[in-house]
Coordinates of C-alpha atoms and ligand atoms in Angstrom, one line a residue:
X55 CA 204.2 140.2 390.1
X56 CA 200.7 141.3 390.8
X57 CA 200.3 144.1 393.3
X58 CA 197.0 145.6 394.4
X59 CA 197.4 149.3 395.2
X60 CA 195.2 151.2 397.6
X61 CA 195.9 155.0 397.7
X62 CA 193.1 155.6 400.3
X63 CA 192.4 159.0 401.7
X64 CA 194.2 162.2 402.7
X65 CA 197.9 162.1 401.8
X66 CA 197.5 158.5 400.5
X67 CA 197.5 159.3 396.8
X68 CA 200.6 161.6 397.1
X69 CA 202.7 159.1 398.9
X70 CA 201.6 156.1 396.8
X71 CA 202.4 158.1 393.7
X72 CA 206.0 158.3 394.9
X73 CA 205.9 154.6 395.9
X74 CA 204.9 153.7 392.3
X75 CA 207.8 155.7 391.0
X76 CA 210.2 153.7 393.2
X77 CA 208.6 150.4 392.0
X78 CA 209.0 151.5 388.4
X79 CA 212.6 152.3 389.1
X80 CA 213.2 148.8 390.6
X81 CA 211.4 147.2 387.7
X82 CA 213.5 149.0 385.2
X83 CA 216.8 148.3 387.0
X84 CA 216.2 144.6 387.6
X85 CA 214.3 143.9 384.5
X86 CA 211.1 142.8 386.3
X87 CA 207.5 143.5 385.5
X88 CA 205.0 144.7 388.1
X89 CA 201.4 144.6 387.4
X90 CA 199.3 147.1 389.4
X91 CA 195.6 147.2 390.0
X92 CA 194.3 150.3 391.8
X93 CA 191.5 149.6 394.2
X94 CA 189.3 151.6 396.6
X95 CA 189.3 151.4 400.4
X96 CA 188.3 153.7 403.3
X97 CA 186.6 157.0 402.9
X98 CA 187.1 157.3 399.1
X99 CA 185.5 153.8 398.8
X100 CA 182.6 155.0 401.0
X101 CA 182.1 158.0 398.8
X102 CA 182.1 156.0 395.5
X103 CA 180.6 152.7 396.6
X104 CA 178.7 153.4 399.9
X105 CA 181.0 151.1 401.9
X106 CA 184.6 151.5 403.2
X107 CA 185.4 147.9 402.1
X108 CA 183.9 147.0 398.7
X109 CA 183.8 143.3 398.0
X110 CA 185.7 143.6 394.8
X111 CA 188.6 145.3 396.7
X112 CA 188.9 142.3 398.9
X113 CA 188.7 139.9 395.9
X114 CA 191.4 141.8 394.0
X115 CA 193.7 142.0 397.0
X116 CA 193.2 138.3 397.7
X117 CA 194.2 137.5 394.2
X118 CA 197.3 139.6 394.3
X119 CA 200.8 138.6 395.5
X120 CA 201.1 141.8 397.6
X121 CA 199.0 144.8 398.6
X122 CA 200.4 148.3 398.9
X123 CA 198.4 150.7 401.0
X124 CA 198.7 154.4 401.6
X125 CA 196.4 155.5 404.5
X126 CA 192.7 155.9 405.2
X127 CA 190.5 158.2 407.2
X128 CA 189.7 161.8 407.7
X129 CA 187.4 164.3 409.4
X130 CA 184.9 164.1 406.5
X131 CA 183.9 160.6 407.6
X132 CA 184.3 161.0 411.4
X133 CA 180.6 161.1 412.1
X134 CA 179.6 158.0 410.2
X135 CA 178.6 155.0 412.3
X136 CA 181.5 152.8 413.3
X137 CA 181.0 150.1 410.7
X138 CA 181.0 152.6 407.8
X139 CA 184.1 154.6 409.0
X140 CA 187.2 154.3 406.8
X141 CA 189.1 152.7 409.7
X142 CA 186.7 149.8 409.8
X143 CA 187.5 149.2 406.1
X144 CA 191.2 148.9 407.0
X145 CA 190.6 146.6 409.9
X146 CA 188.2 144.5 407.8
X147 CA 190.8 144.3 405.0
X148 CA 193.5 143.1 407.4
X149 CA 191.1 140.5 408.8
X150 CA 189.9 139.3 405.4
X151 CA 193.5 138.8 404.3
X152 CA 194.4 137.0 407.5
X153 CA 197.6 139.0 408.0
X154 CA 198.0 138.5 411.7
X155 CA 201.6 139.6 412.2
X156 CA 202.3 143.3 411.7
X157 CA 206.0 144.0 411.5
X158 CA 206.9 147.6 412.4
X159 CA 210.7 148.2 412.3
X160 CA 211.7 151.4 414.0
X161 CA 215.1 152.1 412.4
X162 CA 216.9 155.3 413.0
X163 CA 219.0 156.5 410.0
X164 CA 222.1 157.9 411.6
X165 CA 221.6 161.0 409.4
X166 CA 218.4 161.7 411.4
X167 CA 219.7 161.6 414.9
X168 CA 219.3 165.4 415.1
X169 CA 215.6 165.1 414.0
X170 CA 214.6 162.9 417.0
X171 CA 213.3 164.5 420.1
X172 CA 215.7 162.4 422.2
X173 CA 219.3 163.3 423.0
X174 CA 221.9 161.8 420.6
X175 CA 223.5 159.9 423.5
X176 CA 220.3 158.1 424.3
X177 CA 219.9 157.1 420.6
X178 CA 223.5 156.2 419.8
X179 CA 224.1 155.3 416.2
X180 CA 221.8 152.9 414.6
X181 CA 218.8 152.3 416.7
X182 CA 216.9 149.2 415.3
X183 CA 213.8 147.9 417.0
X184 CA 211.3 145.5 415.5
X185 CA 207.8 145.8 416.9
X186 CA 205.7 142.7 416.1
X187 CA 202.1 143.8 416.6
X188 CA 199.2 141.2 416.6
X189 CA 196.9 142.7 414.0
X190 CA 193.6 140.8 413.7
X191 CA 192.6 140.1 417.3
X192 CA 192.1 141.9 420.6
X193 CA 190.1 145.0 421.4
X194 CA 189.8 146.2 417.8
X195 CA 187.9 143.0 416.8
X196 CA 186.4 141.8 420.1
X197 CA 182.8 141.9 421.1
X198 CA 181.7 145.6 421.5
X199 CA 178.6 147.6 422.0
X200 CA 176.8 150.7 423.4
X201 CA 173.5 150.6 425.3
X202 CA 171.4 153.2 427.1
X203 CA 171.3 152.9 430.8
X204 CA 169.4 155.0 433.4
X205 CA 170.6 158.5 433.0
X206 CA 173.3 157.8 430.6
X207 CA 175.0 155.2 428.3
X208 CA 177.4 152.3 428.7
X209 CA 179.9 151.2 426.1
X210 CA 182.4 148.3 426.0
X211 CA 185.1 146.6 424.0
X212 CA 186.6 143.3 424.8
X213 CA 190.1 141.9 424.5
X214 CA 190.0 138.2 423.8
X215 CA 192.8 136.0 422.5
X216 CA 193.0 132.3 422.0
X217 CA 196.2 130.4 422.7
X218 CA 196.3 129.6 419.0
X219 CA 196.4 133.2 418.0
X220 CA 199.2 133.9 420.5
X221 CA 201.1 130.8 419.5
X222 CA 201.3 131.6 415.8
X223 CA 202.5 135.2 416.2
X224 CA 204.9 134.2 419.1
X225 CA 206.6 131.6 416.8
X226 CA 206.9 134.2 414.1
X227 CA 208.5 136.6 416.5
X228 CA 211.0 134.1 417.8
X229 CA 212.0 133.3 414.2
X230 CA 212.5 137.0 413.6
X231 CA 214.5 137.4 416.8
X232 CA 216.7 134.5 415.8
X233 CA 217.7 136.4 412.6
X234 CA 218.4 139.6 414.6
X235 CA 220.0 140.1 418.0
X236 CA 218.2 137.1 419.6
X237 CA 216.3 139.1 422.2
X238 CA 212.6 139.2 422.5
X239 CA 210.4 141.2 424.9
X240 CA 206.8 140.3 425.4
X241 CA 204.9 143.5 426.3
X242 CA 201.6 142.9 428.2
X243 CA 199.7 143.9 431.3
X244 CA 199.8 140.5 433.0
X245 CA 199.5 142.1 436.4
X246 CA 195.9 143.1 435.6
X247 CA 194.5 141.5 432.4
X248 CA 193.5 137.8 431.9
X249 CA 194.3 137.9 428.2
X250 CA 197.8 139.1 429.1
X251 CA 198.3 136.2 431.4
X252 CA 197.5 133.9 428.6
X253 CA 200.0 135.7 426.4
X254 CA 202.7 135.2 429.0
X255 CA 201.8 131.6 429.6
X256 CA 201.8 130.8 425.9
X257 CA 205.0 132.7 425.1
X258 CA 206.8 131.0 428.1
X259 CA 205.9 127.6 426.8
X260 CA 207.1 128.3 423.3
X261 CA 210.3 129.9 424.5
X262 CA 211.5 126.3 425.5
X263 CA 211.8 125.6 421.8
X264 CA 213.9 128.7 421.2
X265 CA 216.5 128.5 423.9
X266 CA 218.9 130.6 421.8
X267 CA 216.6 133.6 422.1
X268 CA 216.7 135.6 425.4
X269 CA 213.1 136.3 426.4
X270 CA 212.0 139.1 428.8
X271 CA 208.5 140.2 430.0
X272 CA 207.5 143.8 430.5
X273 CA 204.3 145.6 431.5
X274 CA 203.1 147.9 428.8
X275 CA 203.2 151.1 431.0
X276 CA 206.8 150.3 431.9
X277 CA 207.6 149.6 428.2
X278 CA 206.2 153.0 427.2
X279 CA 208.6 154.6 429.6
X280 CA 211.6 152.4 428.8
X281 CA 211.3 153.2 425.0
X282 CA 212.1 156.8 425.8
X283 CA 214.5 156.1 428.7
X284 CA 216.7 153.5 427.0
X285 CA 215.4 152.4 423.6
X286 CA 218.6 150.5 422.8
X287 CA 217.7 147.8 425.3
X288 CA 215.0 146.4 422.8
X289 CA 215.5 144.1 419.9
X290 CA 212.2 142.5 419.1
X291 CA 209.0 143.6 420.9
X292 CA 206.1 141.2 420.7
X293 CA 202.7 142.6 421.8
X294 CA 199.0 142.5 421.3
X295 CA 197.0 144.7 418.9
X296 CA 196.2 147.8 420.9
X297 CA 199.5 148.0 422.8
X298 CA 201.3 147.6 419.5
X299 CA 199.3 150.3 417.9
X300 CA 200.2 152.7 420.6
X301 CA 203.9 151.7 421.1
X302 CA 204.7 151.8 417.4
X303 CA 203.6 155.4 417.2
X304 CA 205.8 156.1 420.2
X305 CA 208.7 154.3 418.7
X306 CA 208.4 156.1 415.4
X307 CA 209.4 159.4 417.1
X308 CA 212.6 157.8 418.2
X309 CA 213.4 157.6 414.5
X310 CA 212.7 161.3 413.9
X311 CA 209.2 161.2 412.5
X312 CA 206.1 159.1 412.2
X313 CA 206.5 159.7 408.5
X314 CA 209.6 157.4 408.4
X315 CA 208.0 154.1 409.6
X316 CA 207.1 151.3 407.3
X317 CA 205.2 148.2 408.0
X318 CA 204.6 144.7 406.7
X319 CA 201.6 142.6 407.6
X320 CA 202.1 139.0 406.9
X321 CA 200.6 135.6 407.7
X322 CA 203.3 132.9 407.0
X323 CA 203.3 132.5 403.3
X324 CA 204.8 135.1 400.8
X325 CA 201.7 137.3 400.7
X326 CA 201.8 140.6 402.5
X327 CA 200.1 143.9 403.0
X328 CA 202.5 146.8 403.1
X329 CA 201.7 150.2 404.5
X330 CA 203.3 153.1 406.3
X331 CA 202.5 153.3 410.0
X332 CA 201.3 156.9 409.8
X333 CA 197.8 157.9 409.0
X334 CA 196.1 160.0 406.3
X335 CA 197.2 163.4 407.7
X336 CA 194.3 165.3 406.3
X337 CA 195.7 168.6 407.6
X338 CA 198.6 168.5 405.0
X339 CA 196.8 166.5 402.2
X340 CA 197.3 167.9 398.7
X341 CA 200.1 170.2 399.7
X342 CA 203.1 168.2 398.6
X343 CA 204.3 168.2 402.3
X344 CA 204.0 164.5 403.3
X345 CA 207.0 162.4 403.8
X346 CA 206.9 159.4 401.4
X347 CA 209.7 157.5 403.1
X348 CA 207.4 155.4 405.3
X349 CA 205.7 154.2 402.1
X350 CA 208.9 153.8 400.1
X351 CA 210.5 151.7 402.9
X352 CA 207.3 149.6 403.0
X353 CA 208.0 148.8 399.4
X354 CA 211.5 147.7 400.4
X355 CA 209.8 145.4 402.9
X356 CA 207.5 144.1 400.1
X357 CA 210.4 143.3 397.9
X358 CA 212.1 141.5 400.7
X359 CA 209.2 139.5 402.2
X360 CA 206.9 138.9 399.3
X361 CA 209.3 138.8 396.3
X362 CA 212.5 137.7 397.9
X363 CA 214.3 140.6 396.2
X364 CA 216.8 141.4 399.0
X365 CA 219.2 143.3 396.8
X366 CA 216.5 145.6 395.5
X367 CA 215.2 146.2 399.0
X368 CA 218.7 147.1 400.1
X369 CA 219.0 149.5 397.1
X370 CA 216.0 151.4 398.3
X371 CA 217.3 151.6 401.8
X372 CA 220.7 152.8 400.6
X373 CA 219.1 155.4 398.3
X374 CA 217.0 156.8 401.3
X375 CA 220.2 156.9 403.4
X376 CA 222.1 158.8 400.7
X377 CA 219.3 161.3 400.1
X378 CA 219.1 161.9 403.9
X379 CA 222.9 162.1 403.9
X380 CA 222.7 164.8 401.2
X381 CA 220.7 166.9 403.7
X382 CA 217.4 166.6 401.9
X383 CA 214.4 166.8 404.3
X384 CA 210.7 166.9 404.1
X385 CA 209.2 169.2 406.7
X386 CA 208.5 166.6 409.4
X387 CA 212.2 165.7 409.6
X388 CA 213.8 169.1 408.9
X389 CA 215.7 170.7 411.7
X390 CA 215.1 174.4 412.4
X391 CA 216.1 176.8 409.6
X392 CA 217.0 174.1 407.1
X393 CA 215.7 173.9 403.6
X394 CA 212.7 171.7 403.0
X395 CA 211.7 169.7 399.9
X396 CA 208.3 168.3 399.0
X397 CA 206.8 164.8 398.7
X398 CA 207.5 164.6 394.9
X399 CA 211.0 165.9 395.1
X400 CA 211.8 163.4 397.9
X401 CA 210.3 160.5 395.8
X402 CA 212.3 161.6 392.7
X403 CA 215.5 162.0 394.6
X404 CA 215.3 158.5 396.0
X405 CA 214.7 157.1 392.5
X406 CA 217.6 159.1 391.2
X407 CA 220.0 157.7 393.9
X408 CA 218.8 154.2 393.1
Ligands
IPM269 C1 197.6 151.9 412.4 C2 196.4 152.8 412.5 C3 195.1 151.9 412.4 C4 195.2 150.9 413.5 C5 193.8 152.7 412.4 C6 193.7 153.8 411.3 C7 192.6 151.9 412.4 O1 196.4 153.6 413.6 O2 197.8 151.2 411.4 O3 198.3 151.9 413.4 O4 194.8 151.2 414.6 O5 195.6 149.8 413.3
MG270 MG1 198.2 153.4 414.8

């Protein structure tokens, strides 16, 4: 199994180091061999190669069966022109790999109910929402620009989607909903945006083929509110790129911390790009404070989606659950006055419980 590994910037190398430990533990336990290749992306790639997305990185990732990614970005590169920023390396990589469907499961471990900012009665036990975010279209990839105008400047970004782009991710989402609680909510802004109207029209058409799935439509502003008011009403949320970016950060807090959320970016075959939802957290980088669970749960998704190793994936999830049940917490999920462990200790404990 060939995996390209991108540590990236900030806390990336610390969380990926724990991820590699978990992979080694899986390999040992199930007698598999993983082959890693470390590649550069983002700010560290810019520093060493002068570009946030070196060609050889793309090549190596394309020739792998899966890609594991930490996080990119940081204040050091904030003043570079847009196309040289670490974020553009990440977006370019997703595009080059064609991974259009970004699956972001917001799962609340019952052990963490107390770490969420919401009241336990709102969360219940076992919150489980799947956000499906379109990943390689919309505003982040549309035509954009900045020009000088009289007395100032003008800048624009465009959200454009074809019915084909919507169709393929909608089908993927219906398939996912079918294997879950059979409810799908399309989140859009169809009361204002043309592109959202096309999303609705396309999803409506496809829904005829998935009569067993109950579809609802919700405006994004309302969805942002409903996620906090009554998150349990959601099963699968399907949405375009920017709305998904925003709502997935919001949903992560339901689960206790942004540090908990994994993601898988897929395209329909077994290939996938796996990364935690959180960013590079430069403020805590190098301090052994970052929560590696988002990365470790991303590896569980990799084992499940790319390598069809469901048991190993479950193993990881159970180990995380047990470690949390044992009261072990990184700082982001610790309640007041409880003892805190570091990134490395968390990684090691999860391996031990596996
Ligand atoms: C994410 C991140 C990225 C995105 C940034 C770093 C470009 O916020 O994965 O959600 O917007 O997709
Ligand atoms: Mg984001």
